[in-house]
Tab-separated table of C-alpha atoms and ligand atoms in Angstrom:
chain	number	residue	atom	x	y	z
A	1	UNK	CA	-15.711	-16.174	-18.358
A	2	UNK	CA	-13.106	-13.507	-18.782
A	3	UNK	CA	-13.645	-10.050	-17.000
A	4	UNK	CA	-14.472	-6.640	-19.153
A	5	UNK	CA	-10.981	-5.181	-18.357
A	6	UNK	CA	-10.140	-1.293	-17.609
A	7	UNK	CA	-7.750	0.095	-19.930
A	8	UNK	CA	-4.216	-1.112	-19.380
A	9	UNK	CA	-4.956	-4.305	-17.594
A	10	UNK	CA	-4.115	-8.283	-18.919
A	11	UNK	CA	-5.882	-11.427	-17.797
A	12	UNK	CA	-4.880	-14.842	-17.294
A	13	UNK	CA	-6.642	-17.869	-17.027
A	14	UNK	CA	-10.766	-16.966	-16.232
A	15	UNK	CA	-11.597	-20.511	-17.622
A	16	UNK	CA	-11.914	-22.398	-14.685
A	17	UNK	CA	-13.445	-21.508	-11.332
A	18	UNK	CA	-11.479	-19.901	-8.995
A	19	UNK	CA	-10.140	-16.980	-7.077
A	20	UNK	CA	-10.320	-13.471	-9.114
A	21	UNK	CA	-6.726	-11.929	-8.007
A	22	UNK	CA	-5.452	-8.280	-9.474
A	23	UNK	CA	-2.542	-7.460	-8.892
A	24	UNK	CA	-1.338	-3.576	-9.504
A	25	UNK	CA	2.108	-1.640	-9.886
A	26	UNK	CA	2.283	1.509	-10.542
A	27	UNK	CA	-0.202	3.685	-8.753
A	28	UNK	CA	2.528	5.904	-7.914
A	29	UNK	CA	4.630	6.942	-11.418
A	30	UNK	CA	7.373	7.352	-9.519
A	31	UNK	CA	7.753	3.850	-8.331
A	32	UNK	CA	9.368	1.595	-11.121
A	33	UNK	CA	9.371	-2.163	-9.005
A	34	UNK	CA	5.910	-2.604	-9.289
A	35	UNK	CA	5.986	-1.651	-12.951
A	36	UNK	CA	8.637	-4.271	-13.611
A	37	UNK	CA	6.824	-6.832	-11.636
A	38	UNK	CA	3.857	-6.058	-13.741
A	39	UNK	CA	5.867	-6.819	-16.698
A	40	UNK	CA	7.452	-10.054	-15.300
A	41	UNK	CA	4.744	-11.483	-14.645
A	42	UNK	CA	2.889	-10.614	-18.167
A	43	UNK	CA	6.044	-13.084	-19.160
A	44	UNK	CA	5.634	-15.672	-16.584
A	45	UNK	CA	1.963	-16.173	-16.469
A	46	UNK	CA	2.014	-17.491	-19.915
A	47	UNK	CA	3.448	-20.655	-18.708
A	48	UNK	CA	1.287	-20.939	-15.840
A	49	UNK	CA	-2.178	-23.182	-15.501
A	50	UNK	CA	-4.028	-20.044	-13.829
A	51	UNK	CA	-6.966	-21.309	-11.359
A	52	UNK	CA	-9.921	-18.558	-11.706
A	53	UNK	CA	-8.362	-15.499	-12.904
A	54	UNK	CA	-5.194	-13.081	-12.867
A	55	UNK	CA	-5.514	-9.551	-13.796
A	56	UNK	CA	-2.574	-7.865	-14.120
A	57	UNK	CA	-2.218	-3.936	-14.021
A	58	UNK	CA	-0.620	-0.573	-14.452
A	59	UNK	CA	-2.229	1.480	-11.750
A	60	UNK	CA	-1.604	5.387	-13.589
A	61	UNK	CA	-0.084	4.813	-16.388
A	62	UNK	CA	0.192	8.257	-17.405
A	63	UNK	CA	1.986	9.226	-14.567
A	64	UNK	CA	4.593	6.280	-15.105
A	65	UNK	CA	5.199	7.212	-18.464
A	66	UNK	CA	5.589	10.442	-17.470
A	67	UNK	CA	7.911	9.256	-14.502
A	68	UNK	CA	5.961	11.286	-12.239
A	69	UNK	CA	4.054	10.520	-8.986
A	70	UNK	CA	0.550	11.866	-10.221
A	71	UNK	CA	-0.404	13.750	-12.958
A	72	UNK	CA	-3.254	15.902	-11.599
A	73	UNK	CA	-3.776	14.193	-8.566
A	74	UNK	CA	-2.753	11.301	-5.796
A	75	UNK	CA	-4.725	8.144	-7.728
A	76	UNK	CA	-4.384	6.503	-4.571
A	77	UNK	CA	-6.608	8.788	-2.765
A	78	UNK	CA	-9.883	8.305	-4.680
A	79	UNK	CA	-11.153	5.272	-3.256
A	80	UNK	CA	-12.663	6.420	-0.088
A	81	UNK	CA	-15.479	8.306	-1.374
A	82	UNK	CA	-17.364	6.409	-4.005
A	83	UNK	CA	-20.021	8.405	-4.436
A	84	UNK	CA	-18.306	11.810	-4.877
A	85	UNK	CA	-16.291	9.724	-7.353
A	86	UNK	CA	-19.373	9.123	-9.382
A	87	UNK	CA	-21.825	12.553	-9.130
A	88	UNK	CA	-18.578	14.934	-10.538
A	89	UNK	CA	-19.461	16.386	-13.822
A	90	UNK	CA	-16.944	14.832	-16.298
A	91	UNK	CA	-15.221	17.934	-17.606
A	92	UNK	CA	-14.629	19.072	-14.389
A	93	UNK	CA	-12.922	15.755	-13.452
A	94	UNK	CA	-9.016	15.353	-12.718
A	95	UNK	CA	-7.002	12.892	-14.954
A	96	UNK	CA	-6.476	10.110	-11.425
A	97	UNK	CA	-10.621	10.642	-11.139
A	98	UNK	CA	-11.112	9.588	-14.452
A	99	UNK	CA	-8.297	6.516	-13.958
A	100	UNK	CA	-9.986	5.751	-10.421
A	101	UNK	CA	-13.400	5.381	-12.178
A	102	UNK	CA	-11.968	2.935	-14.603
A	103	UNK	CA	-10.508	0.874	-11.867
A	104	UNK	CA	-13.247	1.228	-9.309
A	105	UNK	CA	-15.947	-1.653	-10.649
A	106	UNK	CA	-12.957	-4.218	-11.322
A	107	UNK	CA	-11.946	-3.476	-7.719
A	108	UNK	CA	-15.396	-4.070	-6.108
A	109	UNK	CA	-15.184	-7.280	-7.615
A	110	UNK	CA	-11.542	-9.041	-7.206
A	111	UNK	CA	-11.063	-11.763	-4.266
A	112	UNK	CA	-7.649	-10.440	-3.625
A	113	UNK	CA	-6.044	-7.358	-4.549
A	114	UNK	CA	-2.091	-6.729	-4.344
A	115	UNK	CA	-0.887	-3.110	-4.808
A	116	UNK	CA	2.641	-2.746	-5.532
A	117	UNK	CA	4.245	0.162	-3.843
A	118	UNK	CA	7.538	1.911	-3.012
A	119	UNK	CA	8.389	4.704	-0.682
A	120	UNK	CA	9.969	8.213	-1.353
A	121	UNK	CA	12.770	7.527	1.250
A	122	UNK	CA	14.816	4.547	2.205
A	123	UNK	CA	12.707	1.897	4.440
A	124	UNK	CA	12.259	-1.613	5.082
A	125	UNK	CA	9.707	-3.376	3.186
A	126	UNK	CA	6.611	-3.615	5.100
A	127	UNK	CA	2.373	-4.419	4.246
A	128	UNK	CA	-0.388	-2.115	4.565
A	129	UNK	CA	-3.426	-4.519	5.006
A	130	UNK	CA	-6.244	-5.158	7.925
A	131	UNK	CA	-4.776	-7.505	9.803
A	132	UNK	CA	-6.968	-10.462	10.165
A	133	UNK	CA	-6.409	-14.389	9.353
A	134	UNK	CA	-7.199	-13.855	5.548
A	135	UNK	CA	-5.524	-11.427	5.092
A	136	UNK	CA	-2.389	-12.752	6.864
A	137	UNK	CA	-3.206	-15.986	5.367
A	138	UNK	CA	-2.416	-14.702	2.101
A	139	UNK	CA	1.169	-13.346	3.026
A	140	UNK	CA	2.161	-16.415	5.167
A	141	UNK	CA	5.243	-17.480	2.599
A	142	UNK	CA	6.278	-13.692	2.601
A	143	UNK	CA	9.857	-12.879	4.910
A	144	UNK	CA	8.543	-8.911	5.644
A	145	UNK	CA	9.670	-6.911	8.880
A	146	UNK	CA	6.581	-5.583	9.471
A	147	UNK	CA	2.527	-5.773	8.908
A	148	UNK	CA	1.057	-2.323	9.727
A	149	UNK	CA	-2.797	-2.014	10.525
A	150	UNK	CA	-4.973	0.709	11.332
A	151	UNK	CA	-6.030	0.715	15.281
A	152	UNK	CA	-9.812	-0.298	15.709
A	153	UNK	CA	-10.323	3.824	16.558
A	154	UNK	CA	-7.835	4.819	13.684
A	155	UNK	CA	-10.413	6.352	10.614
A	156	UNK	CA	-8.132	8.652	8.908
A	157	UNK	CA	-9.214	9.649	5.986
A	158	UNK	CA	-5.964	9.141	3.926
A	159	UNK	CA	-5.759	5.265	5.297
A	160	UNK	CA	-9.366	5.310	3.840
A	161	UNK	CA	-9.014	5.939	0.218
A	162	UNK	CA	-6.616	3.808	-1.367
A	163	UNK	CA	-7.330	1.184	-3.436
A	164	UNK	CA	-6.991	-1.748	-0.797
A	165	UNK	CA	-10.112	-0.517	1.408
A	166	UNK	CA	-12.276	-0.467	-1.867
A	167	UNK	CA	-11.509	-4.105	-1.813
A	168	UNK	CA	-11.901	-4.878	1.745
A	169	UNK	CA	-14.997	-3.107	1.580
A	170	UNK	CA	-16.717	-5.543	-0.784
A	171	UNK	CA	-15.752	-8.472	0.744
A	172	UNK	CA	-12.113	-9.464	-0.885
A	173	UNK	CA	-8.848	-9.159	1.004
A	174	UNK	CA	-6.709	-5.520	-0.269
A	175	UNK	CA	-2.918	-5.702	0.650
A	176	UNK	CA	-0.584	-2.690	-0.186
A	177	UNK	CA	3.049	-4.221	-0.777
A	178	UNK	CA	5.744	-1.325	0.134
A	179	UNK	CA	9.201	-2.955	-1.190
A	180	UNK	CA	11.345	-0.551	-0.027
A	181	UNK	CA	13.358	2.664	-1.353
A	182	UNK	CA	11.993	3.582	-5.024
A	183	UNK	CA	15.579	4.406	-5.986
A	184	UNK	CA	16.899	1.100	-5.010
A	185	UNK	CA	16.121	-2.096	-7.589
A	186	UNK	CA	18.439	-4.303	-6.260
A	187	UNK	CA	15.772	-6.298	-4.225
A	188	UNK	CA	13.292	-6.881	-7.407
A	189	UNK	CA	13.821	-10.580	-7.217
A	190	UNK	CA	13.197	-10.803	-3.284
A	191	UNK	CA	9.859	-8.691	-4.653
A	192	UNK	CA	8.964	-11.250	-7.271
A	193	UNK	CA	9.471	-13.851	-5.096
A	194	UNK	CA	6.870	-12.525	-2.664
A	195	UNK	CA	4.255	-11.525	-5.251
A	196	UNK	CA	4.419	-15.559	-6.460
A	197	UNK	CA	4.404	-16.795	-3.173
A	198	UNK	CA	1.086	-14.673	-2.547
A	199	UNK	CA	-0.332	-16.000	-6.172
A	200	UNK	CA	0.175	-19.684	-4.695
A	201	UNK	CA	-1.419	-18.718	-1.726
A	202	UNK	CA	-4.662	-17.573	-3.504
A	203	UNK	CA	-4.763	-20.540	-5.554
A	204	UNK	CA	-4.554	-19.106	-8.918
A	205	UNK	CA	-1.299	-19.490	-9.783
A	206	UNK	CA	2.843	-20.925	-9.035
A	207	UNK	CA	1.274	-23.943	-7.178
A	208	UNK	CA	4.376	-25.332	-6.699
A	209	UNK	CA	6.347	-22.285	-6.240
A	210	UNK	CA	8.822	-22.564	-3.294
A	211	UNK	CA	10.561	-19.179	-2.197
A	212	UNK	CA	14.518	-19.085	-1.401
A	213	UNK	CA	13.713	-16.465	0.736
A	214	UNK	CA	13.114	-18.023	4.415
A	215	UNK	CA	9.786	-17.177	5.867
A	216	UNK	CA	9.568	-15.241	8.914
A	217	UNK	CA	6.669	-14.121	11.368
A	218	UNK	CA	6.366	-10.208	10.885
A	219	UNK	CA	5.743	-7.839	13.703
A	220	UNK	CA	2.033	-6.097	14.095
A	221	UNK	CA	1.858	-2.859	14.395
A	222	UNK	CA	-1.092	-0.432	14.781
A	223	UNK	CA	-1.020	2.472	13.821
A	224	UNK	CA	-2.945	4.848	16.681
A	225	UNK	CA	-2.085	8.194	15.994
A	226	UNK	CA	-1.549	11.172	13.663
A	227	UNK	CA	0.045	13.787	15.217
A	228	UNK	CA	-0.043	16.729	13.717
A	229	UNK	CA	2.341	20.329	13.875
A	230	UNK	CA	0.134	23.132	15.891
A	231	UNK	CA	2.670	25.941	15.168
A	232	UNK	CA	5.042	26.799	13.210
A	233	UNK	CA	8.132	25.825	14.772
A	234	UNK	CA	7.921	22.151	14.865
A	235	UNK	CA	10.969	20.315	14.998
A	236	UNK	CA	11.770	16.614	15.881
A	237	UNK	CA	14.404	16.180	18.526
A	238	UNK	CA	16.222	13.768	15.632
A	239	UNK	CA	15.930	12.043	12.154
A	240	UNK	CA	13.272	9.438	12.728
A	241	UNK	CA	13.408	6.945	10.272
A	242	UNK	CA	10.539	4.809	9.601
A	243	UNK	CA	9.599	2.186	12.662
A	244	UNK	CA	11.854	4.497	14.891
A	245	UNK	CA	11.175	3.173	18.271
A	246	UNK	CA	10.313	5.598	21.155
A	247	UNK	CA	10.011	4.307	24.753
A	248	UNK	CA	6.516	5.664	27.039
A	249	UNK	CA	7.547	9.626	28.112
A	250	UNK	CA	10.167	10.090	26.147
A	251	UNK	CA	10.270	13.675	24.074
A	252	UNK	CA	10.100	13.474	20.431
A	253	UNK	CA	9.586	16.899	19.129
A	254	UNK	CA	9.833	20.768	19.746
A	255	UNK	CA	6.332	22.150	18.650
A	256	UNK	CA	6.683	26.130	19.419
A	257	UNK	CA	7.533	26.003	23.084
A	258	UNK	CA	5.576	22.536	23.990
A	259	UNK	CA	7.666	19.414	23.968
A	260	UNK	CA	6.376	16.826	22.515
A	261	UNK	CA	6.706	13.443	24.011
A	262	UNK	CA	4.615	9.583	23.574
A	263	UNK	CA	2.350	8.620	26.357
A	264	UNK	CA	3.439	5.173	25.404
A	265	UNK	CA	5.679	2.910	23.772
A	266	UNK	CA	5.878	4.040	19.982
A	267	UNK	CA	6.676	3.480	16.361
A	268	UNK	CA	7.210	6.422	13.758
A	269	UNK	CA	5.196	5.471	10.595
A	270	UNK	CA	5.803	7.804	7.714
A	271	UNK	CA	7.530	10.354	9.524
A	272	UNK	CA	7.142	14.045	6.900
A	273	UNK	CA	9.899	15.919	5.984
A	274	UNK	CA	9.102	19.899	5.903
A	275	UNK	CA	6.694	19.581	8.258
A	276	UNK	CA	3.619	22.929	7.970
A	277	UNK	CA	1.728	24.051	10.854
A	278	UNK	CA	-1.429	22.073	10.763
A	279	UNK	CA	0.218	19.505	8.591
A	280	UNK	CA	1.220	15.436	9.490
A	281	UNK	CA	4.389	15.592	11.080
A	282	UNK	CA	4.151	11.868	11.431
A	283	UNK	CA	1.766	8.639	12.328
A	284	UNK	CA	2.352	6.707	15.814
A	285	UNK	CA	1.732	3.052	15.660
A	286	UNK	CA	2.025	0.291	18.552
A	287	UNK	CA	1.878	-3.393	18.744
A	288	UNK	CA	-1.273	-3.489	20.715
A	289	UNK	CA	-4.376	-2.379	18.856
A	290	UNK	CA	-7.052	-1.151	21.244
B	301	ZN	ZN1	3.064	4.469	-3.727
């Protein structure tokens, strides 16, 4: 039996038993590959005998028609807190609220959830998932750099409220897909290629899909650490880029007149730019978690 559908969602097969997979672009408006893998794949699952059921979705749609990241609000940041979700009066409600309650039951229910994302400033591609056999399991085909996992002790609250631990939560496997620079297209069929090769690995769909691009085992990394600006004057000793390495004691940052160094071998994960006192001036991640 089909599924009752949020607004701005399709669904494929829900005939036959099987997995219940969604898979989502556009949760950020400002991040056109997962859009156009959205729309691909409205195309391509036509043709396809679907095992249990494909939804496919536009995460904000709003906010992609307007070509903006949010309209009122970061959608993906409503998914930690289900009841506060639920008790707001309506009219006092921001558009992404409204948008996240829509999405919320459909996302309690899925088997597998794939969020397409892309990042403000050039990076690799690299997953946002828990890292255990499922959920690796389900990205096995995929040739990605780099899996990156909250530490057991890691509970920030921003890691906590997007739309993949909603799904974890109840039981399915959430994986957020970050392809890379949002101003560069060039790799959308590398993309594609990884969102069928996940499809086959549910069992819903592309059963005998084979990718051109050659599988390889990505690196684990957990992230352990936010650390944040205490004064003013923070400033990193150079332009981190994403999965910056950092040996054990070396000094990473200026913060007023402390130096700031890593008590042991580190990654930069999301490094800010115009970093505030008080503020994320970036995450630390290592391979070990612990
Ligand atoms: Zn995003």
């Amino acid at each position: 039996m089909k599924t009752i559908l949020p607004p701005y969602a399709d669904s494929f097969g829900g005939v036959t038993p099987g997995p219940m997979v969604l898979v989502v672009g556009g949760t950020h408006g400002d991040e056109p590959m997962g859009v156009q893998v959205i729309h691909a794949l409205k195309e391509e699952l036509k043709n396809q005998a679907v095992v249990g059921e494909i939804i496919v979705m536009i995460g904000n749609p709003e906010a992609v028609e307007k070509k903006v990241r949010f309209v009122d609000s970061d959608l993906n940041r409503f998914f930690g807190n289900e009841a506060a979700l639920k008790n707001k009066p309506l009219q006092a409600r921001l558009k992404e609220e409204v948008r996240a309650r829509e999405i919320m039951p459909l996302l309690k229910k899925v088997d597998y959830l794939l969020d397409i994302h892309s990042t403000l400033k050039p990076s690799i591609p690299f997953l946002y998932m828990e890292n255990t056999k499922k959920h690796r399991k389900a990205v096995e085909e995929w040739s990605v750099p780099y899996i990156i996992s909250p530490d057991y002790n890691f509970t920030n609250q921003a890691f906590r409220s997007c739309m993949d631990n909603i799904v974890d939560a109840h039981g399915g496997v959430g994986i957020t897909y970050e392809t890379g620079w949002n101003q560069d297209n060039s790799h959308f069929e590398s993309v594609l290629s990884n969102v069928k090769a996940f499809l086959k690995q549910t069992g819903a769909a592309f059963h005998d899909f084979k990718s051109n691009e050659l599988p390889s085992a990505p690196q684990s990394l957990f992230i352990y650490k936010e650390l944040i600006a205490q004064t003013k004057k923070f400033v990193f000793e150079k332009d981190f880029n994403n999965f910056a390495f950092v040996s054990k004691g070396e000094v990473i940052a200026r913060d007023g007149t402390q130096c700031v160094s890593v008590d042991q071998d580190s990654y930069f994960i999301f490094p800010k730019m115009n970093i505030k006192q008080g503020k994320t001036a970036t995450y630390l991640a290592r391979t070990i978690n612990n």
